[in-house]
Short mmCIF file of C-alpha atoms in Angstrom, two decimals:
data_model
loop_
_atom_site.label_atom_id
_atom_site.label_comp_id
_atom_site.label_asym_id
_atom_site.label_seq_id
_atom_site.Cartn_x
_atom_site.Cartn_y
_atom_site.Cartn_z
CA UNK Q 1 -23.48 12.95 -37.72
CA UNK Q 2 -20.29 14.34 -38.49
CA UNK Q 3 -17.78 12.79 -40.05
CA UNK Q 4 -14.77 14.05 -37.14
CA UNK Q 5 -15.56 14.62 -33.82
CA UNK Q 6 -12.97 17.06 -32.39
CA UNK Q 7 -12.70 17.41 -28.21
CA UNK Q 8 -11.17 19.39 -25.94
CA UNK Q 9 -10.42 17.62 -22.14
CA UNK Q 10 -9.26 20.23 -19.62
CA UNK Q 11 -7.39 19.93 -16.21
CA UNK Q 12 -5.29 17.81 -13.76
CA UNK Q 13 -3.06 18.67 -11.27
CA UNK Q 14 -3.67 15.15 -9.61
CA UNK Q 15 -3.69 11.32 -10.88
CA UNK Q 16 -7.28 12.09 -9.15
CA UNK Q 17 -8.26 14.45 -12.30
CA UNK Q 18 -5.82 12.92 -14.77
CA UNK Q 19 -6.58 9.20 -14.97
CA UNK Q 20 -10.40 9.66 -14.97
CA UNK Q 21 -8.97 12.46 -18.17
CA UNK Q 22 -7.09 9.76 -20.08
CA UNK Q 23 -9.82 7.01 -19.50
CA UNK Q 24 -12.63 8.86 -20.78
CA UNK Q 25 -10.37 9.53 -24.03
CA UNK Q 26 -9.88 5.80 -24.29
CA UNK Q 27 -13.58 5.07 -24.55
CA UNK Q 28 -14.50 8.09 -26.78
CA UNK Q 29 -11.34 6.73 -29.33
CA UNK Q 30 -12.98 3.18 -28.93
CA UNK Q 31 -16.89 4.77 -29.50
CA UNK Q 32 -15.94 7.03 -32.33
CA UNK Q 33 -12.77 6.05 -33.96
CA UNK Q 34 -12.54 9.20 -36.10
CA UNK Q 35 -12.42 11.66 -33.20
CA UNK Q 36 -9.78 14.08 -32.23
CA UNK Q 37 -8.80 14.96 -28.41
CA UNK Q 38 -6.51 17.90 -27.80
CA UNK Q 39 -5.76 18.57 -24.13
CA UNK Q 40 -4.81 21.57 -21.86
CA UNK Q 41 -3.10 21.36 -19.14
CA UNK Q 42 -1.01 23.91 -16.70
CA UNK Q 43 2.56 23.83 -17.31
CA UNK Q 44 4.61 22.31 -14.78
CA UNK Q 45 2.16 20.13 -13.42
CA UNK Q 46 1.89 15.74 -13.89
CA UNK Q 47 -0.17 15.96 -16.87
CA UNK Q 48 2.20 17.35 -18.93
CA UNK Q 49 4.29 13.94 -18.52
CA UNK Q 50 1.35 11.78 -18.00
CA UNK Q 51 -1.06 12.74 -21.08
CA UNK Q 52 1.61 12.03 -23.96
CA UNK Q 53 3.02 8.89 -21.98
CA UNK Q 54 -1.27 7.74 -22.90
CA UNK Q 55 -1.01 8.82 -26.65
CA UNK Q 56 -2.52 12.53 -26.41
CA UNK Q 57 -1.21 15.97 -27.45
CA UNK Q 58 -1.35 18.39 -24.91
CA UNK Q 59 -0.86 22.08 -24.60
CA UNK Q 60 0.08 23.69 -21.45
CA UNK Q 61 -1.35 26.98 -20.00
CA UNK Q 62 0.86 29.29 -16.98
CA UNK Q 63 -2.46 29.18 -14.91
CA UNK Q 64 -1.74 28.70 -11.26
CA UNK Q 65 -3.83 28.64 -8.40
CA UNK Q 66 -3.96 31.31 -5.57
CA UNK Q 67 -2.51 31.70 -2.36
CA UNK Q 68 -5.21 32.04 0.40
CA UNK Q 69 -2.05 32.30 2.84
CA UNK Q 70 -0.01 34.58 0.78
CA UNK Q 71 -2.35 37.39 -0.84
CA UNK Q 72 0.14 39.77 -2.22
CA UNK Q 73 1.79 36.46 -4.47
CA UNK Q 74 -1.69 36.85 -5.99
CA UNK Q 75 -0.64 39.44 -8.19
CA UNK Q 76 1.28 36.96 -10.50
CA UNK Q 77 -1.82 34.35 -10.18
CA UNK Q 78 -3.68 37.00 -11.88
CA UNK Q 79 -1.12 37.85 -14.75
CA UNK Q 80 -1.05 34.24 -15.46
CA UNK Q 81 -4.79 33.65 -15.71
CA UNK Q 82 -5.58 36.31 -17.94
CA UNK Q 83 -2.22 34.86 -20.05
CA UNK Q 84 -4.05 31.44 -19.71
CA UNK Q 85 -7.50 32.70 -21.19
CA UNK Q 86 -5.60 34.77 -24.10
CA UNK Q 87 -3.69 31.34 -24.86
CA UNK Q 88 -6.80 29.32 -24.26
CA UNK Q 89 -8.78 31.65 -26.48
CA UNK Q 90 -6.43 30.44 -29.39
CA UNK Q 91 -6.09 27.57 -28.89
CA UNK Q 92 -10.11 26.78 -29.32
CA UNK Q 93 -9.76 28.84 -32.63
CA UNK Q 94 -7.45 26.61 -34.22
CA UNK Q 95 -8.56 23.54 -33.21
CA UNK Q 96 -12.32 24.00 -33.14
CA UNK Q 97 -13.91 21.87 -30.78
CA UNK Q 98 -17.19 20.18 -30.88
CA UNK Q 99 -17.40 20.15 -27.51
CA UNK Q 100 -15.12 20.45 -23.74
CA UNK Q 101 -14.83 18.35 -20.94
CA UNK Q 102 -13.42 19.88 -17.41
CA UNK Q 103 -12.39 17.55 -15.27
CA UNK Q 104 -11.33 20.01 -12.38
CA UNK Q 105 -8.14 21.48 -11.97
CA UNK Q 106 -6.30 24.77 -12.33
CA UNK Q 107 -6.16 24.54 -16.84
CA UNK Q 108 -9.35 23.75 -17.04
CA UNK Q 109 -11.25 26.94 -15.33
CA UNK Q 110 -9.78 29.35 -18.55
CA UNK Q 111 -10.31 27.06 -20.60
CA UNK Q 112 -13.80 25.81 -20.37
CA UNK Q 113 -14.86 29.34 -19.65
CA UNK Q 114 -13.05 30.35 -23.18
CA UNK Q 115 -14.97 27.25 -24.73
CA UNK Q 116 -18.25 28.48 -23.05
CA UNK Q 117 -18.21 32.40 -24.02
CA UNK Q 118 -17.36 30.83 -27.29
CA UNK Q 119 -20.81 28.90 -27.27
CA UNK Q 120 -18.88 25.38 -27.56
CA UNK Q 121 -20.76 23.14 -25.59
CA UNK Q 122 -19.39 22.14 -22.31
CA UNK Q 123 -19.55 18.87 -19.73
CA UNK Q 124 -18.15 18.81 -16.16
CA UNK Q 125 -17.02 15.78 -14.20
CA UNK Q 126 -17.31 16.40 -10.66
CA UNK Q 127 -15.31 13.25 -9.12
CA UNK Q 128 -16.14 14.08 -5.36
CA UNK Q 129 -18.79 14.78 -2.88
CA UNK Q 130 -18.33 18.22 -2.35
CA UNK Q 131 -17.93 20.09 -5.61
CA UNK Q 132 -14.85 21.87 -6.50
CA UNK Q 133 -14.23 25.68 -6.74
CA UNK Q 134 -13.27 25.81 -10.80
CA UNK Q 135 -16.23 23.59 -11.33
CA UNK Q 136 -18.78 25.40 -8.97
CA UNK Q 137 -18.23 28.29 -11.20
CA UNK Q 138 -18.20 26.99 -14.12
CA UNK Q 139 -21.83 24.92 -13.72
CA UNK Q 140 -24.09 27.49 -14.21
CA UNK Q 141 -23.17 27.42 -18.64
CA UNK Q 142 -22.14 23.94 -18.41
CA UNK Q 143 -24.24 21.50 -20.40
CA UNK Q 144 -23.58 18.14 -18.03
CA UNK Q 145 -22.63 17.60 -15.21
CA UNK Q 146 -21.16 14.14 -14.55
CA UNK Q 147 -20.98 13.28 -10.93
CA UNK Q 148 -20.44 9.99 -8.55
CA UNK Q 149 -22.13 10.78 -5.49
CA UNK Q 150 -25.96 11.73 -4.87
CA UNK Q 151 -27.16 14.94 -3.39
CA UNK Q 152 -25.18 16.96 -5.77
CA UNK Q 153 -28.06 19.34 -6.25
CA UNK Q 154 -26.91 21.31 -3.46
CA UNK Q 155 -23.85 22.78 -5.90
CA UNK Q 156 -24.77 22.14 -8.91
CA UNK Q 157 -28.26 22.77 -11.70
CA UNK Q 158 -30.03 19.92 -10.89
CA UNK Q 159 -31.18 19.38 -14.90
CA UNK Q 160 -27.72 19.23 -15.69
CA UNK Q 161 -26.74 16.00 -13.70
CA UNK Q 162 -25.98 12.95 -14.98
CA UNK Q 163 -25.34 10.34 -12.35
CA UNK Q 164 -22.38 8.37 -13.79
CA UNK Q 165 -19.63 7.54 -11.22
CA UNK Q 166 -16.14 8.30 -11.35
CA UNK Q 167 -14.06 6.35 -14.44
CA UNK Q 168 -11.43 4.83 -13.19
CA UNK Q 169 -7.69 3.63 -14.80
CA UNK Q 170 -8.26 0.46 -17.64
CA UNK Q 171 -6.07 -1.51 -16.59
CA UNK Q 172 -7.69 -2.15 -13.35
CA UNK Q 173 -10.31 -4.15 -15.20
CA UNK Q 174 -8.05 -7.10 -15.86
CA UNK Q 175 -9.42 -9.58 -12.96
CA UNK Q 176 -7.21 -12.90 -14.06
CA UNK Q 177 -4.67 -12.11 -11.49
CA UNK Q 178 -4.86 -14.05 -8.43
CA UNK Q 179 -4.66 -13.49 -5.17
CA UNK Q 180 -1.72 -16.54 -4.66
CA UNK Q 181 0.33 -15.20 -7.37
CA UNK Q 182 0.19 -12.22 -6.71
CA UNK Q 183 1.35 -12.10 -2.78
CA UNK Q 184 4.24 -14.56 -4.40
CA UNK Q 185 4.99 -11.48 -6.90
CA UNK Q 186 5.36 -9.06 -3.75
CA UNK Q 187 7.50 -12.29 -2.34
CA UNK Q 188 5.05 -12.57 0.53
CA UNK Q 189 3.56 -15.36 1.90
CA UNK Q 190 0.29 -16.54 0.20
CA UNK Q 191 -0.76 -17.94 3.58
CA UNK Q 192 -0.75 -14.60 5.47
CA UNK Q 193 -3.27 -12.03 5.07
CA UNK Q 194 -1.79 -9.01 3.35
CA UNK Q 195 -2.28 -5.50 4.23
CA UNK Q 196 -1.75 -3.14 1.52
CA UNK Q 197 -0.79 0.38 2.34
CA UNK Q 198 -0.88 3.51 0.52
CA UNK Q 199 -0.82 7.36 0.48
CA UNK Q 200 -1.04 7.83 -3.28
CA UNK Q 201 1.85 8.62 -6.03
CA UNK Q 202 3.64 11.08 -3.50
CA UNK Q 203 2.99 9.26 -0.07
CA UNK Q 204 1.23 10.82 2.79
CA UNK Q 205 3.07 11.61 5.70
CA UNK Q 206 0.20 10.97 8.63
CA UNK Q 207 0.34 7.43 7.60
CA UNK Q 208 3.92 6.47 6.98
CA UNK Q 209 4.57 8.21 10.40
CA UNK Q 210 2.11 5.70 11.76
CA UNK Q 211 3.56 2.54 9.89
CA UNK Q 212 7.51 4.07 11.12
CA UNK Q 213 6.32 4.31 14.89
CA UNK Q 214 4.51 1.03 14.58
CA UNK Q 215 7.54 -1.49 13.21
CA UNK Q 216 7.17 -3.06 16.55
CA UNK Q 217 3.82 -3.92 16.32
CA UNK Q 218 4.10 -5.35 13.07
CA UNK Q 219 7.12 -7.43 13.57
CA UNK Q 220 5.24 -9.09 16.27
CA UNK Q 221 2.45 -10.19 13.63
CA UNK Q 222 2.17 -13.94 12.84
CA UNK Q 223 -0.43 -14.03 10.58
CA UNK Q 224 -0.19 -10.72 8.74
CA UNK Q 225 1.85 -9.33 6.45
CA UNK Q 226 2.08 -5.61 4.78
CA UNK Q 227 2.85 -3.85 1.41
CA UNK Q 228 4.09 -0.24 1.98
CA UNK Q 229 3.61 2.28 -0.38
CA UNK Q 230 5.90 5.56 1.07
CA UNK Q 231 5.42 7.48 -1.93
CA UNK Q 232 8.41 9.18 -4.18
CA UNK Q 233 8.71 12.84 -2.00
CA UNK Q 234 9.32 10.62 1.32
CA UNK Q 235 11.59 7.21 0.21
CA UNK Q 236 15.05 8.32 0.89
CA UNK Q 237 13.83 9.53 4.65
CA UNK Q 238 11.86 6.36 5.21
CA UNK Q 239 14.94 4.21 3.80
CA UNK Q 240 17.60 5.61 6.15
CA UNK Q 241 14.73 5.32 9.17
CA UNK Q 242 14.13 1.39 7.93
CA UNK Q 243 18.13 1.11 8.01
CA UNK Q 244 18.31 2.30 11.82
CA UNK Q 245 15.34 0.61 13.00
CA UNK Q 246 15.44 -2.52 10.97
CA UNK Q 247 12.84 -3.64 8.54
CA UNK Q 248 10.57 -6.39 9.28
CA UNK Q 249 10.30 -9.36 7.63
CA UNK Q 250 6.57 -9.25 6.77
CA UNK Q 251 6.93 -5.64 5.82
CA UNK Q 252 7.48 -4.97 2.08
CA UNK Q 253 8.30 -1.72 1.15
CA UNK Q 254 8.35 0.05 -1.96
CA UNK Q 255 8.29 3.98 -2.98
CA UNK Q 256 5.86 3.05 -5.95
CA UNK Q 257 3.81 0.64 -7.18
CA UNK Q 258 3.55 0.52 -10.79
CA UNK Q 259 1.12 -2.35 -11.40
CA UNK Q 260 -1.95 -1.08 -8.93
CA UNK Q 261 -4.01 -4.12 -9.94
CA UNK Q 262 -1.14 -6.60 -8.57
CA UNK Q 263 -0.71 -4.75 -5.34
CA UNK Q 264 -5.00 -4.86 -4.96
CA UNK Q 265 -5.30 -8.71 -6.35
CA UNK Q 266 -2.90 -9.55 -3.51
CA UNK Q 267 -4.52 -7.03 -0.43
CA UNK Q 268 -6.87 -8.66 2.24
CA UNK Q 269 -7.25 -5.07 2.94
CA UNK Q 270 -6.23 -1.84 2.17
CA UNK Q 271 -5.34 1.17 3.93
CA UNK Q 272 -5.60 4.24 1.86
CA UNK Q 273 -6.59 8.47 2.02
CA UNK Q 274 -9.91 8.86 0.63
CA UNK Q 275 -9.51 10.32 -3.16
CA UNK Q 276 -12.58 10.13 -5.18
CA UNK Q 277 -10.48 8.24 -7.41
CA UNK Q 278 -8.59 5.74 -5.72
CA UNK Q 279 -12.50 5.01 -4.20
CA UNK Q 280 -13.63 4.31 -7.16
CA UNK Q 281 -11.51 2.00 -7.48
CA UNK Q 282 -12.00 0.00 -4.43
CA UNK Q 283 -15.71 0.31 -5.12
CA UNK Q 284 -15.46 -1.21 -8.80
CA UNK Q 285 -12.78 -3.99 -6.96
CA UNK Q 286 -14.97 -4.77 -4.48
CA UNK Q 287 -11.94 -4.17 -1.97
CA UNK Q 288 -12.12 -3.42 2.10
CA UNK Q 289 -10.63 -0.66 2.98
CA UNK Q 290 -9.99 1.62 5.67
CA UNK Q 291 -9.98 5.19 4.68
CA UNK Q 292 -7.38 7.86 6.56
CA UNK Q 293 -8.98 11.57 5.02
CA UNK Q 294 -6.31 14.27 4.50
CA UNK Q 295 -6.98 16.95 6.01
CA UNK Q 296 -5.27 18.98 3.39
CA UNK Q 297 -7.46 19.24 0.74
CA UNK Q 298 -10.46 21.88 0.06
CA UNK Q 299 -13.52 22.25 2.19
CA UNK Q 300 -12.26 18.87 3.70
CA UNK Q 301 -13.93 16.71 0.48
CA UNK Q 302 -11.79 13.87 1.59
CA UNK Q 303 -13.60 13.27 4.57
CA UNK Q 304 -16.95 13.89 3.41
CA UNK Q 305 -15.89 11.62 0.49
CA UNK Q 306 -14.97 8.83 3.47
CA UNK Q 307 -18.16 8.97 5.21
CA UNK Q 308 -20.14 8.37 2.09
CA UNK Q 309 -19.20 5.04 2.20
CA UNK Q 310 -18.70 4.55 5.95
CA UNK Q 311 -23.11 5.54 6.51
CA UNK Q 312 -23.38 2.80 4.35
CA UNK Q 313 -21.15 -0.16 6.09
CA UNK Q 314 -18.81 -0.11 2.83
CA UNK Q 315 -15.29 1.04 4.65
CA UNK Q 316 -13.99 1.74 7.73
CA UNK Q 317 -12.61 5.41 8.18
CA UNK Q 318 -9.53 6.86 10.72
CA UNK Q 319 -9.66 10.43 11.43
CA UNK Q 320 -6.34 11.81 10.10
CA UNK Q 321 -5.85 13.40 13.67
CA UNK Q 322 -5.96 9.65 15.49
CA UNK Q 323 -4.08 7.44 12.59
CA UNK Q 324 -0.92 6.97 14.71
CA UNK Q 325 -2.53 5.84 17.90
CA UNK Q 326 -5.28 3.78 16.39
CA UNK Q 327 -4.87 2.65 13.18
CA UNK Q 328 -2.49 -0.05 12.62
CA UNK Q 329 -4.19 -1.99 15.80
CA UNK Q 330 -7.85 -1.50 13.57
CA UNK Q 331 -6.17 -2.68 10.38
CA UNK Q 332 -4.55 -5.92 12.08
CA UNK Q 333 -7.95 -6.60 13.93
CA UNK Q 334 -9.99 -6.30 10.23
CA UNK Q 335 -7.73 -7.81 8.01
CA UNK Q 336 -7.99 -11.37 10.22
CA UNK Q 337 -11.98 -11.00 10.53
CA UNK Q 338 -13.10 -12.65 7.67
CA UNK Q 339 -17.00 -11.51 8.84
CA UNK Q 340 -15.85 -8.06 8.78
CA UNK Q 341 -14.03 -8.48 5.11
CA UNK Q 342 -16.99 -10.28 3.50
CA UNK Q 343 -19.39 -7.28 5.15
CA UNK Q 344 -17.24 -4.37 3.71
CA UNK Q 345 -16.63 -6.21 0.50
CA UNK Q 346 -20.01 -6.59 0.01
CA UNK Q 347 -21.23 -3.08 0.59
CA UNK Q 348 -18.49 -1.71 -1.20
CA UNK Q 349 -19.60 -2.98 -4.29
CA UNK Q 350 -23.41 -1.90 -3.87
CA UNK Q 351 -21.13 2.00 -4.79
CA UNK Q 352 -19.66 0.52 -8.34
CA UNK Q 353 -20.38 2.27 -11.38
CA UNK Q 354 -18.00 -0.15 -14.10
CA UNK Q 355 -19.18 1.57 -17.10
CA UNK Q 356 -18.65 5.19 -16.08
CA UNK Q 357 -15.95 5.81 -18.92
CA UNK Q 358 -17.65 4.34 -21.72
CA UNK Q 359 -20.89 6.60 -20.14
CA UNK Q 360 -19.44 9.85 -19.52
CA UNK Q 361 -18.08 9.43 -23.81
CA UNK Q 362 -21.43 9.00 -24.76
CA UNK Q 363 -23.02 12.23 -23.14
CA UNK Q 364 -19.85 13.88 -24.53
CA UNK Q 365 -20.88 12.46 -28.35
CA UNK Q 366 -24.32 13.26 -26.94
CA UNK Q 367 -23.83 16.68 -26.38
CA UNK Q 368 -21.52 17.69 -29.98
CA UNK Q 369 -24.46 15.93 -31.67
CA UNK Q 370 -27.28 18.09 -30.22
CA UNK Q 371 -25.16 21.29 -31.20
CA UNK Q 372 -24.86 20.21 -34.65
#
């Protein structure tokens, strides 16, 4: 064995490719002290906040994706991925790595296929059900392929899969909060069952539409209550709506949440899109949840993601199309049918893969070991 192991981890774009990123960096620092992670990243983009704020260095590449509605702006997209694979070209000469994880996104398509014509060994992790585009073509030289969902085969070489689930952020492991103190921390009432909504670290329009036309509906509710996640991009516009219309009193609102594992101790049930990552998470948590697919994402993976789960009894799911007629009534209706909760809970957790960090690090140690 080596004395350093020396990593590259490629891509974001998304909390959805960065925090499963950052985790399995955690667990290979806590498996093999000695190692060294560089990451690359696309300029512009979360990561390049995100990754130092964990403790990494990260180098940023001008790669952009292109525009299927624009093709002429494509002429740029090109300049700047053949900039990116010059750049990411260097980059693997000067640092050397043992080996390269992709975890989808725009940086890491140049730079895993740099790291692959290179003959450094590679590993994919696939977080959805349908495969993405970078890392549908980058499978074929890959090494492993870790995914979350079966039938996988149908994208990627079936000897390269490695059936490890999607990691998800540490901190979500901590399980001493309580549900009691944690409604208090929200300044909620412990006694009412608590609806946590959310749309992710930007919000989603489809449902904060649905929670602004229905502050009638839950005004009227005696027995529930509801934590409001808008999102960053759509506070101010919510805030001056809540001003007009008035904000109910068992309605707590806030653009972000910074502490995820408070908001989830204290949710009956949660309403959320259907991210591979924020699934994990209910998965691992155990937590009901009705799932509201955007349509806005590739091949729609979001929904195929949803019904996953909802063949299975684990969630409940709300076509994005039908969210403002239907699902605020179906959330209010769950969240007091403790039959229902028990039933999802249950099922949901059949789905959990807890060690999928500390797993994916060792197929990455794995694979630099075999190329020694």
């Amino acid at each position: 064995m080596k004395q350093e192991l020396r990593v590259i981890i490629s891509g974001g774009g998304t909390g959805g490719h960065i925090f499963p990123a950052i985790a399995i960096a955690g667990e290979l620092r806590r498996l093999r002290p000695d190692v060294k992670i560089l990451f690359v990243g696309a300029e512009g983009r979360m990561e390049m906040q995100r990754v130092p704020a964990a403790g990494y260095e990260i180098k940023g590449l001008p790669v952009a994706g292109f525009d299927r509605k624009h093709l002429l702006k494509n002429v740029g997209v090109l300049v700047k991925a053949w900039k990116s694979s010059r750049m990411a070209r260097d980059i693997i000469k000067d640092f050397h790595p043992d080996v390269a994880v992709g975890v989808g996104g725009y940086a890491s398509g140049p730079t895993l296929r740099e790291c692959q014509k290179a003959g450094v060994p590679t590993l994919l992790q696939e977080q959805n059900s349908y495969a993405g585009v970078t890392n549908k073509m980058l499978a074929k030289k890959a090494r492993r392929i870790c995914v979350a969902y079966e039938g996988m085969e149908r994208f990627f070489p079936a000897e390269a899969i490695v059936m490890t689930g999607n990691p998800i952020r540490q901190n979500l492991a901590d399980r001493t909060l309580s549900r009691v103190e944690s409604v208090k921390r929200f300044g909620l009432d412990p006694k009412r069952k608590t609806v946590l909504i959310v749309g992710g670290s930007l919000g989603a329009r489809t449902i904060n539409d649905t929670i602004l036309s229905g502050l009638n509906l839950i005004r009227r509710q005696e027995q529930v209550q509801f934590i409001w996640q808008t999102g960053k991009f759509y506070s101010e516009e919510i805030k001056k709506r809540l001003d007009e219309a008035g904000c109910p009193d068992n309605l707590k609102v806030t653009d972000f949440i910074s502490n995820m594992n408070e908001a989830y101790a204290a949710a009956d049930l949660v309403v959320s899109r259907a991210g591979a990552g924020s699934i994990s998470e209910f998965c691992l948590l155990g937590k009901p949840v009705v799932l509201v697919p955007s349509p806005n994402v590739a091949e729609d993976h979001q929904t195929k993601n949803a019904m996953a789960l909802v063949e299975k009894d684990a969630a409940l799911c709300v076509a994005d199309t039908e969210a403002r007629l239907t699902l605020l009534p179906l959330a209010i209706n769950t969240v007091q049918d403790e039959a229902k909760l028990v039933e999802l809970s249950r099922n949901i957790l059949k789905f959990a893969r807890p060690n999928a960090s500390e797993d994916i690090a060792k197929e990455v140690i794995r694979l630099a070991e075999e190329n020694e």
